[in-house]
Amino acid sequence: MELGSAIVIGASLVISIVLVVFFLSKYNYLIKKELIQKGEGYQLPKNKFRFLELGCLLVGLGIGLGFSSIFTLLDLTEDTLDLLVWATILIFGGAGLVAAHYIRRNQESES
């Protein structure tokens, strides 16, 4: 019975992702088509730091994961350990996003 539910959950997840990508692509195509028909044209935004937030988020999560491994060495209850590990990962991930915000703001002010 567990195998059947796992298959259903996995299939529904894949179908959901495919549908989201399909509808986003279709919507994006229709917007571009309307802009071209109006004669406005469509230009991609010239963003030099396109993946800055993602990079800083991943670095922050990695640092948080590294620091959270320190808590596994301590003799703590399982609930406390889970709380500290997840809190550390999320705090450092948030710090990575804050760092990305300040980096982007500094780069835009220089331009």
Short mmCIF file of C-alpha atoms in Angstrom, two decimals:
data_model
loop_
_atom_site.label_atom_id
_atom_site.label_comp_id
_atom_site.label_asym_id
_atom_site.label_seq_id
_atom_site.Cartn_x
_atom_site.Cartn_y
_atom_site.Cartn_z
CA MET A 1 0.00 0.00 0.00
CA GLU A 2 2.90 2.36 0.72
CA LEU A 3 4.32 1.79 -2.75
CA GLY A 4 1.04 2.78 -4.38
CA SER A 5 0.78 6.00 -2.40
CA ALA A 6 4.41 6.85 -3.18
CA ILE A 7 3.75 6.34 -6.89
CA VAL A 8 0.63 8.52 -6.77
CA ILE A 9 2.43 11.29 -4.86
CA GLY A 10 5.43 11.18 -7.20
CA ALA A 11 3.27 11.21 -10.33
CA SER A 12 1.14 14.09 -9.04
CA LEU A 13 4.27 16.07 -8.21
CA VAL A 14 5.71 15.58 -11.69
CA ILE A 15 2.38 16.42 -13.36
CA SER A 16 2.05 19.55 -11.22
CA ILE A 17 5.52 20.75 -12.18
CA VAL A 18 4.87 20.09 -15.88
CA LEU A 19 1.57 21.99 -15.75
CA VAL A 20 3.11 24.98 -13.98
CA VAL A 21 5.94 25.19 -16.52
CA PHE A 22 3.48 24.81 -19.40
CA PHE A 23 1.15 27.57 -18.23
CA LEU A 24 4.00 29.94 -17.41
CA SER A 25 5.55 29.37 -20.84
CA LYS A 26 2.21 29.85 -22.59
CA TYR A 27 1.49 33.07 -20.68
CA ASN A 28 4.97 34.41 -21.41
CA TYR A 29 4.57 33.56 -25.12
CA LEU A 30 1.20 35.34 -25.31
CA ILE A 31 2.58 38.47 -23.67
CA LYS A 32 5.53 38.60 -26.07
CA LYS A 33 3.21 38.00 -29.03
CA GLU A 34 0.94 40.90 -28.03
CA LEU A 35 3.90 43.23 -27.54
CA ILE A 36 5.27 42.37 -30.98
CA GLN A 37 1.85 42.87 -32.61
CA LYS A 38 1.57 46.31 -31.01
CA GLY A 39 4.98 47.15 -32.46
CA GLU A 40 6.67 47.65 -29.13
CA GLY A 41 9.00 44.71 -29.43
CA TYR A 42 10.38 42.72 -26.58
CA GLN A 43 13.87 43.14 -25.19
CA LEU A 44 15.41 41.04 -22.51
CA PRO A 45 16.39 43.02 -19.43
CA LYS A 46 20.13 43.59 -19.27
CA ASN A 47 20.86 42.35 -15.80
CA LYS A 48 24.49 41.57 -15.06
CA PHE A 49 23.71 39.93 -11.72
CA ARG A 50 20.95 37.60 -12.79
CA PHE A 51 21.68 34.75 -10.40
CA LEU A 52 23.05 36.79 -7.51
CA GLU A 53 20.17 35.99 -5.15
CA LEU A 54 20.30 32.29 -5.95
CA GLY A 55 24.06 32.15 -5.47
CA CYS A 56 24.00 34.03 -2.18
CA LEU A 57 21.08 31.91 -0.97
CA LEU A 58 22.92 28.68 -1.76
CA VAL A 59 26.12 29.92 -0.12
CA GLY A 60 24.12 30.95 2.96
CA LEU A 61 22.36 27.59 3.11
CA GLY A 62 25.70 25.80 2.77
CA ILE A 63 27.25 27.82 5.57
CA GLY A 64 24.16 27.20 7.70
CA LEU A 65 24.39 23.49 7.01
CA GLY A 66 28.05 23.54 8.00
CA PHE A 67 27.37 25.37 11.24
CA SER A 68 24.41 23.13 12.01
CA SER A 69 26.68 20.09 11.89
CA ILE A 70 28.29 21.43 15.07
CA PHE A 71 25.00 20.86 16.90
CA THR A 72 25.03 17.18 15.97
CA LEU A 73 28.13 16.74 18.09
CA LEU A 74 26.34 17.99 21.21
CA ASP A 75 24.32 15.73 23.46
CA LEU A 76 20.86 17.19 22.83
CA THR A 77 17.40 15.74 22.58
CA GLU A 78 16.17 14.99 19.08
CA ASP A 79 13.57 17.77 19.09
CA THR A 80 16.07 20.39 20.22
CA LEU A 81 18.62 19.18 17.70
CA ASP A 82 16.10 19.37 14.84
CA LEU A 83 15.06 22.85 15.89
CA LEU A 84 18.63 24.12 16.08
CA VAL A 85 19.67 22.54 12.78
CA TRP A 86 16.72 23.93 10.79
CA ALA A 87 16.90 27.32 12.48
CA THR A 88 20.60 27.65 11.69
CA ILE A 89 20.10 26.68 8.06
CA LEU A 90 17.20 29.11 7.61
CA ILE A 91 18.93 31.98 9.42
CA PHE A 92 22.04 31.69 7.25
CA GLY A 93 19.88 31.34 4.12
CA GLY A 94 18.12 34.56 5.07
CA ALA A 95 21.46 36.22 5.75
CA GLY A 96 22.54 35.19 2.24
CA LEU A 97 19.47 36.91 0.75
CA VAL A 98 20.15 40.05 2.80
CA ALA A 99 23.74 40.03 1.56
CA ALA A 100 22.50 39.67 -2.03
CA HIS A 101 20.21 42.68 -1.51
CA TYR A 102 23.08 44.88 -0.30
CA ILE A 103 25.42 43.67 -3.04
CA ARG A 104 22.82 44.43 -5.72
CA ARG A 105 22.06 47.84 -4.20
CA ASN A 106 25.76 48.76 -4.15
CA GLN A 107 26.26 47.60 -7.73
CA GLU A 108 23.22 49.54 -8.97
CA SER A 109 24.32 52.72 -7.21
CA GLU A 110 27.75 52.48 -8.88
CA SER A 111 26.22 52.16 -12.34
#
